[in-house]
Coordinates of C-alpha atoms and ligand atoms in Angstrom, one line a residue:
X1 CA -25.5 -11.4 -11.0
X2 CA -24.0 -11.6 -7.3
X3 CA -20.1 -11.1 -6.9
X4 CA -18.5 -14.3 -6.2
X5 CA -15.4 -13.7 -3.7
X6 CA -12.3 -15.5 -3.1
X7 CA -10.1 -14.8 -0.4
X8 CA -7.2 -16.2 1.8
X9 CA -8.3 -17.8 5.2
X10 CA -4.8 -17.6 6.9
X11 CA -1.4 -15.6 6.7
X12 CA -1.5 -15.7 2.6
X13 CA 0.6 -17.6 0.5
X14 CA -2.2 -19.9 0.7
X15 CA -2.4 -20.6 -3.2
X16 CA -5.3 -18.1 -4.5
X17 CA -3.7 -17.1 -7.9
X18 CA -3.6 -21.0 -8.9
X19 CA -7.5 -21.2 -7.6
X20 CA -8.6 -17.7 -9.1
X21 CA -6.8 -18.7 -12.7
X22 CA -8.6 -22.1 -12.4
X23 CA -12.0 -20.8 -11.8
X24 CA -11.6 -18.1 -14.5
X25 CA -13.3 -19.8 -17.5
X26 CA -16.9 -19.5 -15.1
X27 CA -16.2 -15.6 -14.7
X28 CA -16.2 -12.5 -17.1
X29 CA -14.5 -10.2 -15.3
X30 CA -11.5 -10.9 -12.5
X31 CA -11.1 -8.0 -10.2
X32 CA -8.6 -7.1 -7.0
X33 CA -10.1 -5.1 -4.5
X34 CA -6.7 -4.7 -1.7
X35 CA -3.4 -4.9 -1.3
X36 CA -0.7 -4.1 -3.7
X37 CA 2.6 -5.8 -5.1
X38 CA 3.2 -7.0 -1.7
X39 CA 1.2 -10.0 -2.9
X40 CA 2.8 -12.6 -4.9
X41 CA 0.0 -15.2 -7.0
X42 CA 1.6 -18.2 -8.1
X43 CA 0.4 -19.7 -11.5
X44 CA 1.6 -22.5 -13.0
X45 CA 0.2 -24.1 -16.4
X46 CA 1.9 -25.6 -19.8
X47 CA 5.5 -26.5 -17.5
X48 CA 6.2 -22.6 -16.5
X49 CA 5.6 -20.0 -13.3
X50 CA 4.1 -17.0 -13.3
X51 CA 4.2 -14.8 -10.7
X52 CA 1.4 -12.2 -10.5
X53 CA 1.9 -8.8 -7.5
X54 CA -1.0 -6.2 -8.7
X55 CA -2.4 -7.9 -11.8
X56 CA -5.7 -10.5 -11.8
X57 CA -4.9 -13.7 -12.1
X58 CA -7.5 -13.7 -15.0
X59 CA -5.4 -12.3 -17.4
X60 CA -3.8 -15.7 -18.6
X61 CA -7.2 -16.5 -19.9
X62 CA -8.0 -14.4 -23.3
X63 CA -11.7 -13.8 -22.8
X64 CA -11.5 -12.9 -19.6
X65 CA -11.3 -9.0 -18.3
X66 CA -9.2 -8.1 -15.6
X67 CA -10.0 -5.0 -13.0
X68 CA -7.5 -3.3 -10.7
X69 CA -9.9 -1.9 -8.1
X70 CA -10.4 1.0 -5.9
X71 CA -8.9 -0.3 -3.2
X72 CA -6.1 -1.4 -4.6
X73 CA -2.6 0.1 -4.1
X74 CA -0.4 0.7 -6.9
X75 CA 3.1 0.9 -7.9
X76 CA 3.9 1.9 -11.3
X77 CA 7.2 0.7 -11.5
X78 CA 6.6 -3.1 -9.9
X79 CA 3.1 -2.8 -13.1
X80 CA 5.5 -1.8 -15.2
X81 CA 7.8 -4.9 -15.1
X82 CA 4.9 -7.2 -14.8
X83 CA 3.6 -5.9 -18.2
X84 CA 7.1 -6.2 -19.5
X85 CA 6.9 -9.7 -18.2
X86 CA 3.5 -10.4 -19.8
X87 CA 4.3 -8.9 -23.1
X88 CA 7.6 -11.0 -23.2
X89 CA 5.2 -14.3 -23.1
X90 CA 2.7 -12.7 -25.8
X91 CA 0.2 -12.2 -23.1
X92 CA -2.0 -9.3 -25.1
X93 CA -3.0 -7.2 -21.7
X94 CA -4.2 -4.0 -23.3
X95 CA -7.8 -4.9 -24.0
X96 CA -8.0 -7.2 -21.3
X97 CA -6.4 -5.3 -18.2
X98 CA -8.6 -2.0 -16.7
X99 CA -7.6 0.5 -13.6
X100 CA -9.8 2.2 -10.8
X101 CA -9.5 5.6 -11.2
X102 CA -9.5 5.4 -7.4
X103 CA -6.4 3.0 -6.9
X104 CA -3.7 5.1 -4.8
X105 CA -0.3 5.1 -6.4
X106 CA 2.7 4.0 -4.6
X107 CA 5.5 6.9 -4.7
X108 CA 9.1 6.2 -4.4
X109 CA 9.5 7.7 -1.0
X110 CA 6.3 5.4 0.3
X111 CA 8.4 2.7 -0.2
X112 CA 11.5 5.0 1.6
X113 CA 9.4 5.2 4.2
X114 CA 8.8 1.8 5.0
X115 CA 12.1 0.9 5.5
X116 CA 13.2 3.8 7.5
X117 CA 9.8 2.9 9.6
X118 CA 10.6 -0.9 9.8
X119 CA 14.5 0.3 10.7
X120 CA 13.6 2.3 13.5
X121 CA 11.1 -0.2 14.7
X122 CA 13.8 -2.5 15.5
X123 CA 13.2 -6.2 16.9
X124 CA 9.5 -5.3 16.9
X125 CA 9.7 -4.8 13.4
X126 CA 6.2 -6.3 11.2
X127 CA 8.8 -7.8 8.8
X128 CA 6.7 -6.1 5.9
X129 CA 7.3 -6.6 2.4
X130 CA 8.9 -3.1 2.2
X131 CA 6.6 -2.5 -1.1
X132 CA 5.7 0.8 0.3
X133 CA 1.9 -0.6 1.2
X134 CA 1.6 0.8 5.0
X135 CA 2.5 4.3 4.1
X136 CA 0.5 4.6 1.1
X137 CA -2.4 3.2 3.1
X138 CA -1.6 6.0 5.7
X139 CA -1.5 8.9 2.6
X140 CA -5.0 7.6 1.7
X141 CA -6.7 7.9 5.1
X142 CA -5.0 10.8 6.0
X143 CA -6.5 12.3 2.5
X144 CA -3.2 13.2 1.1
X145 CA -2.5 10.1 -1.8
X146 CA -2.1 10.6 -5.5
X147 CA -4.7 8.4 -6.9
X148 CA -4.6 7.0 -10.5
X149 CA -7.2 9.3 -11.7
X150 CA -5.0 12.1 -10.8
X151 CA -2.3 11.2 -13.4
X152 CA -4.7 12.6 -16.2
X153 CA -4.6 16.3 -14.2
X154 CA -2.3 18.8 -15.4
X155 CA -1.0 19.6 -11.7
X156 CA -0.3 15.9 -10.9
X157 CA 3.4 16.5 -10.9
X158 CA 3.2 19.6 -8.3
X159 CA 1.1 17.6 -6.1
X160 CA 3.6 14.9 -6.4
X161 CA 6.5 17.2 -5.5
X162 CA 4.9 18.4 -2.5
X163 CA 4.2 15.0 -0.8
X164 CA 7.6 13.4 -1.8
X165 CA 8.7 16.5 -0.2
X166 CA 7.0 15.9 3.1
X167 CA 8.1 12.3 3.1
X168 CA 12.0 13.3 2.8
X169 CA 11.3 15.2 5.8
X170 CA 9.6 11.8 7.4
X171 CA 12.2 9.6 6.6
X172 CA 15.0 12.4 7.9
X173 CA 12.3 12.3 11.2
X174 CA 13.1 8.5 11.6
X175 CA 17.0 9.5 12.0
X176 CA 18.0 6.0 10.5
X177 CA 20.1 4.7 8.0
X178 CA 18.2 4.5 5.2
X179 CA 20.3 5.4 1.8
X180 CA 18.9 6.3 -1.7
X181 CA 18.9 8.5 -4.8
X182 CA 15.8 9.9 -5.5
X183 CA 16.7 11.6 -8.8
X184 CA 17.3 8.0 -9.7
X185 CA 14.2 6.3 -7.9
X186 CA 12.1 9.5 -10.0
X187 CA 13.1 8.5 -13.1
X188 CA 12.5 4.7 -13.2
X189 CA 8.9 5.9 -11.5
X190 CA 7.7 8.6 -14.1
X191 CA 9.0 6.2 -17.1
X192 CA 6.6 4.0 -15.6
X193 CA 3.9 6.2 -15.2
X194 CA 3.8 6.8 -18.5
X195 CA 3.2 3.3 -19.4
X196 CA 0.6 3.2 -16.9
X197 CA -0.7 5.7 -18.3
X198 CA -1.4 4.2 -21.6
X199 CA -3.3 1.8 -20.2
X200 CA -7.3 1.9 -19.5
X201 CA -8.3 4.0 -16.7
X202 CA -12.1 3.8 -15.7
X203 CA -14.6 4.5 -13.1
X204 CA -14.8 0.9 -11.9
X205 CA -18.0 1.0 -9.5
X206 CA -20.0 1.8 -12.2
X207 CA -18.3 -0.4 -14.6
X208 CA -19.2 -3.2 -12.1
X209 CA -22.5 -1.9 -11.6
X210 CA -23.7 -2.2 -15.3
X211 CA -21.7 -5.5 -15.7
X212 CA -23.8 -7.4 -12.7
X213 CA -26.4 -5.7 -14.6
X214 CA -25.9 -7.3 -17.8
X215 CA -25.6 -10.2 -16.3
X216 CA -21.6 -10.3 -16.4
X217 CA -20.7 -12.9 -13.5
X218 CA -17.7 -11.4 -11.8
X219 CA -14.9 -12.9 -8.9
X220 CA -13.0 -10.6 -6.4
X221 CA -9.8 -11.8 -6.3
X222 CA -8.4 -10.9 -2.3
X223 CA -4.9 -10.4 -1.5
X224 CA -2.5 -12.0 1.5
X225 CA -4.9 -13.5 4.3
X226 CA -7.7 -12.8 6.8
X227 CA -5.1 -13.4 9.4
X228 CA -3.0 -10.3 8.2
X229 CA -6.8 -8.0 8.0
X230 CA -6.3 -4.5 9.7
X231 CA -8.8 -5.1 11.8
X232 CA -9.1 -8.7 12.3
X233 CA -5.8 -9.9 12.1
X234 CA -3.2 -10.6 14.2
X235 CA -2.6 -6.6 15.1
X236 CA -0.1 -4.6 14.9
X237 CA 1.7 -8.0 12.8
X238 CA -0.8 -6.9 9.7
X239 CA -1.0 -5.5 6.6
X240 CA -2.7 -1.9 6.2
X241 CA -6.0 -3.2 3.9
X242 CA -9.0 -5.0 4.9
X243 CA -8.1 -8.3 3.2
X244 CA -11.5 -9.9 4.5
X245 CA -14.9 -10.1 2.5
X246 CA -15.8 -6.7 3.9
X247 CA -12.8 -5.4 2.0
X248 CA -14.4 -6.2 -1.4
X249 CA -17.6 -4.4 -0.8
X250 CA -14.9 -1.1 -0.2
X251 CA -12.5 -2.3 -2.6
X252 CA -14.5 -2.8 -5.8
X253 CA -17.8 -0.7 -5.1
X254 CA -19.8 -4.0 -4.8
X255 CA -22.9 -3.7 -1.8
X256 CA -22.9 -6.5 1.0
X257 CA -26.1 -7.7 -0.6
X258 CA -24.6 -8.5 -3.9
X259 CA -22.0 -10.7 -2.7
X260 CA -22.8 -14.4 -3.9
X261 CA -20.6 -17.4 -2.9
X262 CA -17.4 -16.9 -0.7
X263 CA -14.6 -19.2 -1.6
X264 CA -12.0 -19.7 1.2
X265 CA -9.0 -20.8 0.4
X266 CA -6.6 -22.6 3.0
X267 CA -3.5 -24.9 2.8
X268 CA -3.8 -28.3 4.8
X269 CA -1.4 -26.7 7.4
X270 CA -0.4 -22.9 8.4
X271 CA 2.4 -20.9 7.1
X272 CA 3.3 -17.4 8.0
X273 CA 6.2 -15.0 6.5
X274 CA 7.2 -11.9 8.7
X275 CA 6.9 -11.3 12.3
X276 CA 4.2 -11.7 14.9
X277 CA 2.7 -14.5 16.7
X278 CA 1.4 -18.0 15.3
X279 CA 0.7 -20.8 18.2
X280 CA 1.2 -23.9 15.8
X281 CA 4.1 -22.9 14.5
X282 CA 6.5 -25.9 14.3
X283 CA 10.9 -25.5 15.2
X284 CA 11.6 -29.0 14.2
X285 CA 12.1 -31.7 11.7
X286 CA 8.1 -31.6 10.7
X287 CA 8.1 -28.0 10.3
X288 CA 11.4 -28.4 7.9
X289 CA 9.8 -31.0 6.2
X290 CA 6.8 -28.9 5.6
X291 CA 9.4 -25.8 4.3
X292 CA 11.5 -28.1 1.9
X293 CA 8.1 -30.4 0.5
X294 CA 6.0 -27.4 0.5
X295 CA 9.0 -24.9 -1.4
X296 CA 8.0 -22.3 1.3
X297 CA 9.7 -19.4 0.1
X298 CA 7.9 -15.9 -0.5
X299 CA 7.0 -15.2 -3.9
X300 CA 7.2 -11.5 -3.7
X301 CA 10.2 -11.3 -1.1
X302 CA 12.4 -14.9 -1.5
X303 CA 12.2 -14.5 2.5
X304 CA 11.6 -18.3 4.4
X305 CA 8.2 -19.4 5.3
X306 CA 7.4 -20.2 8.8
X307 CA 5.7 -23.7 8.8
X308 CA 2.8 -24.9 11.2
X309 CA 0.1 -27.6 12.2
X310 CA -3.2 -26.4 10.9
X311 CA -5.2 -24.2 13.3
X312 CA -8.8 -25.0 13.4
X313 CA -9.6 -22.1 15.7
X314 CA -7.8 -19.5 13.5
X315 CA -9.7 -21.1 10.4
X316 CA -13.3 -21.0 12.1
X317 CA -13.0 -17.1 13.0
X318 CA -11.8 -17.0 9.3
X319 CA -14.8 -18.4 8.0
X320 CA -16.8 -16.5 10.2
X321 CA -15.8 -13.2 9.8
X322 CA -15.8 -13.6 5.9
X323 CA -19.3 -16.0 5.5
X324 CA -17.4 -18.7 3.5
X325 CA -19.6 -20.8 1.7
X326 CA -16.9 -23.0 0.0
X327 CA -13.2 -24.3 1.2
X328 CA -11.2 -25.1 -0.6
X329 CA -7.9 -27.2 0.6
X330 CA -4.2 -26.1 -0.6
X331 CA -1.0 -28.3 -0.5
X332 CA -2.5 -31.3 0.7
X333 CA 0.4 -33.0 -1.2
X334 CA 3.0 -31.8 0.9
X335 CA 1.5 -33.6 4.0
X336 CA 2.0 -37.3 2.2
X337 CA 4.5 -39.3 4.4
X338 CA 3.8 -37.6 8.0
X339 CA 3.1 -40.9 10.2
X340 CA 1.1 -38.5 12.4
X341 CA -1.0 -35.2 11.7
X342 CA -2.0 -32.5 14.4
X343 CA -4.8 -30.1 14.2
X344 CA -4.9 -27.4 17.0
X345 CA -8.5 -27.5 17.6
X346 CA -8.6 -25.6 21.0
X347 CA -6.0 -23.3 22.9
X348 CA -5.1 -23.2 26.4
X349 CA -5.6 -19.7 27.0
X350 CA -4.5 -17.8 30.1
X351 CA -5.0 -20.9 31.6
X352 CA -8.7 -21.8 30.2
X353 CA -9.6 -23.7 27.2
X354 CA -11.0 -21.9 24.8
X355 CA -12.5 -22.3 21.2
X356 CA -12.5 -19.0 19.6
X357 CA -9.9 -16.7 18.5
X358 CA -9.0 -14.6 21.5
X359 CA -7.7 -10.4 21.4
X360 CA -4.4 -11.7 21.9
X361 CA -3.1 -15.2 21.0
X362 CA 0.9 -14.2 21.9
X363 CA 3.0 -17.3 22.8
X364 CA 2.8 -16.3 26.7
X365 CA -1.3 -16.4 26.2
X366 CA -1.8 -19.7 24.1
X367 CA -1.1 -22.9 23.7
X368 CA -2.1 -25.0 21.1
X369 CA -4.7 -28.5 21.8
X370 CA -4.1 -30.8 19.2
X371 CA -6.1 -33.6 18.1
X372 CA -4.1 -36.0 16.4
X373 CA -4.7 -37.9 12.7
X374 CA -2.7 -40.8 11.0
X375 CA -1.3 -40.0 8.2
X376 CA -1.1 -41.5 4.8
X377 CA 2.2 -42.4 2.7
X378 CA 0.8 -42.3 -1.1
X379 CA 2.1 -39.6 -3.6
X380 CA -1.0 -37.4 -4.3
X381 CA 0.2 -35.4 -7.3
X382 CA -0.7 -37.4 -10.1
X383 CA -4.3 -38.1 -8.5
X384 CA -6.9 -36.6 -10.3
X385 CA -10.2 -38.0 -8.5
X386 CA -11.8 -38.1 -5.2
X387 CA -11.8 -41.4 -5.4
X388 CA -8.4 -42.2 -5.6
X389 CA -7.3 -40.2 -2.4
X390 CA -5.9 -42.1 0.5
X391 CA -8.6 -43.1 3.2
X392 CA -6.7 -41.3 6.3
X393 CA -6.6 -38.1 4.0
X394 CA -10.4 -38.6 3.6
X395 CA -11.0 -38.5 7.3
X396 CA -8.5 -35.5 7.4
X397 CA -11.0 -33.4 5.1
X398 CA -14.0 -34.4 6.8
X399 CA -13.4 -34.0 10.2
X400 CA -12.6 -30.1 8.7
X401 CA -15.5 -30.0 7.4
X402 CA -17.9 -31.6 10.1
X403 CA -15.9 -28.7 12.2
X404 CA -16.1 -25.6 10.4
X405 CA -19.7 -26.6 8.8
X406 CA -18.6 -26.1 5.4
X407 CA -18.1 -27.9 2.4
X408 CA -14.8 -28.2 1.1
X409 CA -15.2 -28.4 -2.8
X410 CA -11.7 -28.4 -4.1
X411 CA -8.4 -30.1 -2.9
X412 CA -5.6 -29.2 -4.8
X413 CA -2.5 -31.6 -5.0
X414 CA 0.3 -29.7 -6.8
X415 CA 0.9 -26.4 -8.2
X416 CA -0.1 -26.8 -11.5
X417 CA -3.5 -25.8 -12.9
X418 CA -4.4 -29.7 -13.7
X419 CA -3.2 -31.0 -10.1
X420 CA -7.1 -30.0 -8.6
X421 CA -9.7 -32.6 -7.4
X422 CA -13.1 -31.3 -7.1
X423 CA -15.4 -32.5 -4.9
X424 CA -18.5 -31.1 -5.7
X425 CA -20.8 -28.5 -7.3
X426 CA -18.5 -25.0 -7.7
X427 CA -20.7 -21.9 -9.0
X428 CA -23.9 -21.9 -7.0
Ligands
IMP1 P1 3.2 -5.3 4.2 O1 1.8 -5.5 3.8 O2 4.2 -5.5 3.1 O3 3.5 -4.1 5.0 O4 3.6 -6.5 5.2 C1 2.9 -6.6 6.5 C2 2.9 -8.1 6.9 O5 2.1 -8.8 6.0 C3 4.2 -8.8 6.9 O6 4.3 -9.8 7.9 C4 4.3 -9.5 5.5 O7 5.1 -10.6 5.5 C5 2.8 -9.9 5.4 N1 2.4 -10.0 4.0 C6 2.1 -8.9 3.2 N2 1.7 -9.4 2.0 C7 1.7 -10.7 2.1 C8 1.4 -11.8 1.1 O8 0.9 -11.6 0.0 N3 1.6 -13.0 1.6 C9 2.0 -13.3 2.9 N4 2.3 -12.4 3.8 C10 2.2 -11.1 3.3

């Protein structure tokens, strides 16, 4: 069985734990292939939140089994109080829940070294997440991480001293103010390693190997957006993982030739949290509307969202660049009562329009183009059907589609797992 994929098509946030947990029933096996707790996936079912950072949003669903990949990044402290979490709701992970071997593990002084590297950076700071992800990124190309397969070695702990040793001297490099205890910091970590520890550890490219071929159907589960990609993104404003469909093959183990569909997933306008550019972004009433409506607030960090039009040319080299086969549309609930809609669907670019996402879309490059769409007034959050969705919203979805060539299968109108409205054939 091909790989199903599911990934965000803009600056993440874009609502992929709610899609992943309601397309789990159709897939064995649930697996995350980038990125680490700087990811936050929002689920909401039965009247209550959960928030997932390094877990599948599988593991709500009992029959279900959930993979942390290769390419994942993890800290055993943030797994730690997410198992705590699960095991509070009676959530019975241990059977369910299985680790890459080849995931890197987030130290204490990774996460150090963030801040003294965002601090020194000043205004041109990325405005990460401070989880610790770009540094341990940078230990695993430079060929100097602690993966999870290492924990079961009986020199982990020397190796451990020895790079938490050359990050002291990193941070002291930096020359800013970052305070901490690491005695402290230690001991929270290698309490939490041990209950990492006691979980299942396997060699997951072979584990997904025989499960395709025992016909096991299987979704990769991406992290933040393409927009925030290390290569495609909005450089140096990223993340430090390939968040795009590329990132899967690397991530899990799976070849290019066993990926099956590719579900994009994109809200009905544009958000972005931290720094670096974003033409449609919005400084007035609509854009507050969209914040307060929308409850754009980070799940990982708490930090503001900033809130845009939709960008049509962003969302095309997303699609692009990942093959999407399916869109689905986020949040389209939160538009209800705009009199008028924009869609950027060209940029003004050094003075040229343009229709593709250029090297460098900085304010001083682009402009936005809109094209302009009435909007509608109902409330769409107790709408279940296609059929009951207002006519101007219609025309909003397919003019998307007639654009980016693509069908748009699911529009979801609310947070919770019931608030979807499919619009057509899912699983190919
Ligand atoms: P980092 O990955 O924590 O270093 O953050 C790098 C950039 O990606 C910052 O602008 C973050 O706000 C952004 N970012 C990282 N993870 C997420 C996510 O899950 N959703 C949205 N933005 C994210």
């Amino acid at each position: 069985m091909a790989v199903d994929l599911l990934l965000g098509l803009q600056w993440g946030d874009e609502g992929k734990g709610k899609i992943v947990d309601v397309l789990t029933s159709n897939y064995n096996i649930i697996a995350r292939f980038q990125g680490g707790p700087n990811a936050g996936h929002t689920l909401v079912f039965n009247g209550r939140k959960h928030v997932l950072h390094t877990i599948p949003s599988g593991i709500f669903h009992d029959d279900a089994t959930n993979l942390v990949g290769n390419g994942v990044v993890i800290d055993p402290v943030i797994f730690k109080k997410e198992l705590d979490k699960l095991e509070e709701q009676g959530v019975d992970y241990r059977k369910s829940l299985l680790i890459s071997r080849k995931a890197h593990i987030i130290l204490p002084t990774h996460r150090l070294l963030d801040a003294a590297s965002e601090a020194s950076k000043g205004k041109a700071k990325i405005g990460s997440t401070l989880k610790g992800i770009g540094p341990t990124y940078m230990d695993k190309t430079g060929r100097n991480g602690i993966r999870v397969g290492d924990l079961e070695l009986s020199d982990w702990k020397t190796r451990y001293r020895a790079l938490a040793n050359k990050h002291e001297s990193m941070i002291a490099f930096y020359n800013v103010d970052v305070q901490y205890d690491l005695a402290e910091l230690e001991k929270e970590f290698f309490e939490a390693v041990k209950v990492l520890k006691s979980l299942k550890f396997i060699d997951s490219e072979e584990y997904i190997y025989q499960a395709q071929k025992s016909g096991q159907t299987i979704l990769a589960e991406g992290a933040q957006g393409s927009l925030l990609d290390i290569d495609f993104g909005t450089y140096p404003f990223v993340t430090s993982s390939n968040t795009t469909a590329a990132g899967a093959c690397t991530g899990l183990g799976v070849s290019p030739n066993q990926i099956g569909d590719v579900f994009g997933i994109f809200k009905a306008y544009t958000t972005r949290v931290g720094s670096g550019p974003f033409p449609t972004e919005l400084f007035d009433e609509d854009g507050e509307t969209m914040a307060k409506v929308g409850n754009e607030f980070g799940a990982t960090t708490g930090r503001p969202r900033r809130c845009g039009w939709l960008d049509l040319i962003a969302l095309k080299y997303a699609c692009q660049v990942n093959g999407v086969t399916q869109l689905m549309m986020m949040k389209g609930d939160v538009l209800s009562g705009f009199k008028t809609l924009k869609v950027c669907t060209a940029y003004k670019y050094k003075g040229e329009v343009i229709k593709h996402f250029p090297y460098n879309i900085d304010p001083e490059n682009v402009e936005p183009i809109y094209t302009e769409f009435s909007g509608w007034t109902e409330d769409l959050t107790e709408m279940s059907e296609t059929s009951q969705l207002p006519k101007a919203l219609n025309e909003y979805i397919e003019f998307l589609e007639k654009e980016l060539e693509i069908p748009i299968t699911i529009v979801s109108v609310g947070p919770d797992r019931k608030q979807t409205i499919f619009r057509g054939q899912l699983v190919s």
